[in-house]
Amino acid sequence: MTNPMNPRMPALPKELVQIAFTVPDLEAACHEWAEKVGAGPFLVRRHMDIQCTHDGEPAVYDHSAAFGQWGPVMLELVELHACEPASMNAVFRHSAPNQVNHYAYFVDDLDATSNELQAQGFPLTMELTSSSGMRVHFLDARETIGGLIELYVGTEHLRRLYDKVAELHVGWDGSDVVRYI
């Protein structure tokens, strides 16, 4: 995978579907983003049920997430509760609030795309599996784009979530900002 515009620059997957920010207080951030930029409403899931590894070793990534629509992309707000080991915490936890956590992309082949990006110099920092069995890779691109790259296959199940979030935004009057799922 090369960048046709500039072969010296890394090529990222084509389908950017989400931008995520780390926030200190999930519910407050949902209201702030709704008020400031009109994002939302937000579907909130507390303490996501996942299994993960960091650099190939078992790790803890206890987080809550809120999913809302912001223009053409999904906005995810991430509140970290526990992130271990320390080397993973240094990658995922930011000193400044409301800083980019990751950019998410749908890909056709998770392993092939992940391997291509690793060959371009983006190390694989975390692999996770959701409670539904969805596999996700996080690659460290902080030096290049200011955040991590999140990759997953755009399965029918996952695309339904994206569609639901986008549909909720259409005609939304700004009320009922936080909705728990």
Tab-separated table of C-alpha atoms in Angstrom:
chain	number	residue	atom	x	y	z
A	1	MET	CA	0.000	0.000	0.000
A	2	THR	CA	1.670	3.189	-1.180
A	3	ASN	CA	0.495	6.760	-1.313
A	4	PRO	CA	0.070	7.657	-5.017
A	5	MET	CA	0.247	11.387	-4.217
A	6	ASN	CA	3.627	11.070	-2.504
A	7	PRO	CA	5.359	7.667	-2.430
A	8	ARG	CA	7.514	8.786	0.532
A	9	MET	CA	4.425	9.296	2.712
A	10	PRO	CA	2.550	6.401	4.286
A	11	ALA	CA	-0.687	5.290	2.680
A	12	LEU	CA	-3.620	4.946	5.041
A	13	PRO	CA	-6.736	2.883	4.360
A	14	LYS	CA	-9.335	4.667	2.231
A	15	GLU	CA	-12.429	4.436	4.405
A	16	LEU	CA	-12.018	6.738	7.435
A	17	VAL	CA	-15.185	6.144	9.441
A	18	GLN	CA	-14.495	7.510	12.902
A	19	ILE	CA	-12.438	9.990	14.900
A	20	ALA	CA	-12.094	9.282	18.625
A	21	PHE	CA	-11.066	11.552	21.472
A	22	THR	CA	-9.956	10.720	25.008
A	23	VAL	CA	-12.069	12.590	27.561
A	24	PRO	CA	-11.971	12.751	31.372
A	25	ASP	CA	-15.777	12.610	31.878
A	26	LEU	CA	-17.802	10.810	29.214
A	27	GLU	CA	-21.262	12.226	29.880
A	28	ALA	CA	-19.973	15.797	30.266
A	29	ALA	CA	-18.012	15.449	27.021
A	30	CYS	CA	-21.129	14.245	25.172
A	31	HIS	CA	-22.967	17.394	26.212
A	32	GLU	CA	-19.966	19.588	25.374
A	33	TRP	CA	-19.571	18.143	21.859
A	34	ALA	CA	-23.320	18.398	21.231
A	35	GLU	CA	-23.355	22.037	22.308
A	36	LYS	CA	-20.155	23.159	20.585
A	37	VAL	CA	-20.326	21.357	17.231
A	38	GLY	CA	-23.765	19.720	17.064
A	39	ALA	CA	-22.455	16.161	17.329
A	40	GLY	CA	-24.798	13.513	18.681
A	41	PRO	CA	-26.928	12.131	20.056
A	42	PHE	CA	-24.544	9.702	21.729
A	43	LEU	CA	-25.037	5.999	22.314
A	44	VAL	CA	-23.058	5.205	25.470
A	45	ARG	CA	-21.698	1.864	26.562
A	46	ARG	CA	-20.014	1.739	29.979
A	47	HIS	CA	-17.064	-0.584	30.640
A	48	MET	CA	-16.829	-2.238	27.220
A	49	ASP	CA	-16.438	-6.015	27.428
A	50	ILE	CA	-13.214	-6.835	25.571
A	51	GLN	CA	-10.159	-9.038	25.714
A	52	CYS	CA	-6.885	-7.490	24.592
A	53	THR	CA	-3.153	-7.820	24.276
A	54	HIS	CA	-0.443	-5.169	24.179
A	55	ASP	CA	2.763	-6.090	22.370
A	56	GLY	CA	1.520	-9.694	22.370
A	57	GLU	CA	0.969	-9.917	26.142
A	58	PRO	CA	-2.368	-9.905	28.034
A	59	ALA	CA	-3.439	-6.364	28.927
A	60	VAL	CA	-6.237	-4.388	30.572
A	61	TYR	CA	-8.168	-1.797	28.556
A	62	ASP	CA	-11.206	-0.912	30.658
A	63	HIS	CA	-12.997	1.960	28.986
A	64	SER	CA	-16.408	3.431	28.352
A	65	ALA	CA	-17.359	4.829	24.968
A	66	ALA	CA	-19.926	7.167	23.458
A	67	PHE	CA	-20.767	7.040	19.755
A	68	GLY	CA	-22.328	10.017	17.965
A	69	GLN	CA	-22.386	11.489	14.480
A	70	TRP	CA	-20.203	14.501	13.637
A	71	GLY	CA	-20.672	15.524	10.026
A	72	PRO	CA	-19.710	12.653	7.721
A	73	VAL	CA	-17.906	10.577	10.374
A	74	MET	CA	-18.721	8.885	13.635
A	75	LEU	CA	-17.343	10.571	16.726
A	76	GLU	CA	-16.260	8.294	19.563
A	77	LEU	CA	-15.535	9.698	22.997
A	78	VAL	CA	-13.398	7.421	25.168
A	79	GLU	CA	-13.131	7.525	28.955
A	80	LEU	CA	-10.329	5.302	30.262
A	81	HIS	CA	-10.881	3.594	33.609
A	82	ALA	CA	-7.872	1.248	33.649
A	83	CYS	CA	-5.135	0.737	31.095
A	84	GLU	CA	-2.268	-1.658	31.837
A	85	PRO	CA	0.621	-2.331	31.501
A	86	ALA	CA	2.264	1.065	31.923
A	87	SER	CA	3.682	0.969	28.391
A	88	MET	CA	0.156	0.662	26.972
A	89	ASN	CA	-1.150	3.347	29.316
A	90	ALA	CA	1.507	5.715	27.930
A	91	VAL	CA	0.165	5.132	24.409
A	92	PHE	CA	-3.557	5.418	25.153
A	93	ARG	CA	-3.788	7.975	27.949
A	94	HIS	CA	-3.067	11.588	27.044
A	95	SER	CA	-2.015	14.405	29.342
A	96	ALA	CA	-4.287	16.929	27.597
A	97	PRO	CA	-8.058	16.403	27.664
A	98	ASN	CA	-10.021	16.102	24.431
A	99	GLN	CA	-6.999	14.889	22.499
A	100	VAL	CA	-7.314	12.533	19.515
A	101	ASN	CA	-7.217	8.928	20.648
A	102	HIS	CA	-7.572	7.244	17.262
A	103	TYR	CA	-8.767	7.358	13.672
A	104	ALA	CA	-10.821	4.301	12.701
A	105	TYR	CA	-10.946	2.684	9.286
A	106	PHE	CA	-13.035	-0.093	7.765
A	107	VAL	CA	-10.800	-2.564	5.937
A	108	ASP	CA	-11.488	-5.673	3.882
A	109	ASP	CA	-8.642	-7.745	5.325
A	110	LEU	CA	-7.616	-6.867	8.890
A	111	ASP	CA	-4.381	-8.844	9.021
A	112	ALA	CA	-3.154	-7.822	5.555
A	113	THR	CA	-3.856	-4.116	6.126
A	114	SER	CA	-2.319	-4.239	9.594
A	115	ASN	CA	0.802	-5.933	8.212
A	116	GLU	CA	1.091	-3.326	5.418
A	117	LEU	CA	0.884	-0.462	7.906
A	118	GLN	CA	3.402	-2.129	10.211
A	119	ALA	CA	5.778	-2.420	7.245
A	120	GLN	CA	5.373	1.363	6.777
A	121	GLY	CA	6.562	1.937	10.351
A	122	PHE	CA	3.333	1.942	12.377
A	123	PRO	CA	3.821	-0.598	15.186
A	124	LEU	CA	0.900	-2.754	16.273
A	125	THR	CA	0.328	-1.690	19.884
A	126	MET	CA	-2.927	-3.450	20.798
A	127	GLU	CA	-5.118	-6.236	19.511
A	128	LEU	CA	-8.564	-6.639	20.984
A	129	THR	CA	-11.553	-8.885	20.568
A	130	SER	CA	-14.999	-7.602	21.475
A	131	SER	CA	-17.696	-9.608	23.218
A	132	SER	CA	-19.275	-10.171	19.770
A	133	GLY	CA	-16.003	-11.625	18.446
A	134	MET	CA	-14.986	-8.606	16.380
A	135	ARG	CA	-11.216	-8.280	16.049
A	136	VAL	CA	-9.595	-4.839	16.178
A	137	HIS	CA	-6.005	-3.688	15.680
A	138	PHE	CA	-4.544	-0.440	17.014
A	139	LEU	CA	-1.351	0.839	15.412
A	140	ASP	CA	0.747	3.695	16.762
A	141	ALA	CA	0.675	6.624	14.324
A	142	ARG	CA	1.021	9.414	16.871
A	143	GLU	CA	4.182	10.797	15.265
A	144	THR	CA	2.509	10.995	11.841
A	145	ILE	CA	-1.173	11.864	12.394
A	146	GLY	CA	-1.375	12.634	16.109
A	147	GLY	CA	-3.202	9.499	17.179
A	148	LEU	CA	-3.556	5.782	16.799
A	149	ILE	CA	-4.984	3.964	13.788
A	150	GLU	CA	-7.861	1.609	14.600
A	151	LEU	CA	-8.609	-1.070	12.004
A	152	TYR	CA	-11.569	-3.417	11.755
A	153	VAL	CA	-13.530	-5.206	9.088
A	154	GLY	CA	-16.750	-3.373	8.266
A	155	THR	CA	-19.027	-6.304	8.997
A	156	GLU	CA	-22.795	-6.075	8.578
A	157	HIS	CA	-23.205	-5.974	12.375
A	158	LEU	CA	-20.722	-3.107	12.762
A	159	ARG	CA	-22.112	-1.159	9.807
A	160	ARG	CA	-25.573	-1.359	11.397
A	161	LEU	CA	-24.191	0.471	14.454
A	162	TYR	CA	-22.666	3.136	12.219
A	163	ASP	CA	-25.939	3.459	10.286
A	164	LYS	CA	-27.973	3.714	13.497
A	165	VAL	CA	-25.755	6.481	14.873
A	166	ALA	CA	-25.984	8.403	11.578
A	167	GLU	CA	-29.777	7.935	11.383
A	168	LEU	CA	-30.269	9.199	14.942
A	169	HIS	CA	-28.450	12.389	13.976
A	170	VAL	CA	-30.768	13.198	11.054
A	171	GLY	CA	-33.376	15.657	12.278
A	172	TRP	CA	-32.101	15.439	15.863
A	173	ASP	CA	-33.277	18.443	17.892
A	174	GLY	CA	-30.373	18.445	20.365
A	175	SER	CA	-32.326	16.884	23.232
A	176	ASP	CA	-31.718	13.514	24.885
A	177	VAL	CA	-27.984	13.808	24.237
A	178	VAL	CA	-26.864	10.681	26.138
A	179	ARG	CA	-28.551	7.335	25.456
A	180	TYR	CA	-27.274	4.189	27.158
A	181	ILE	CA	-26.982	0.928	25.240
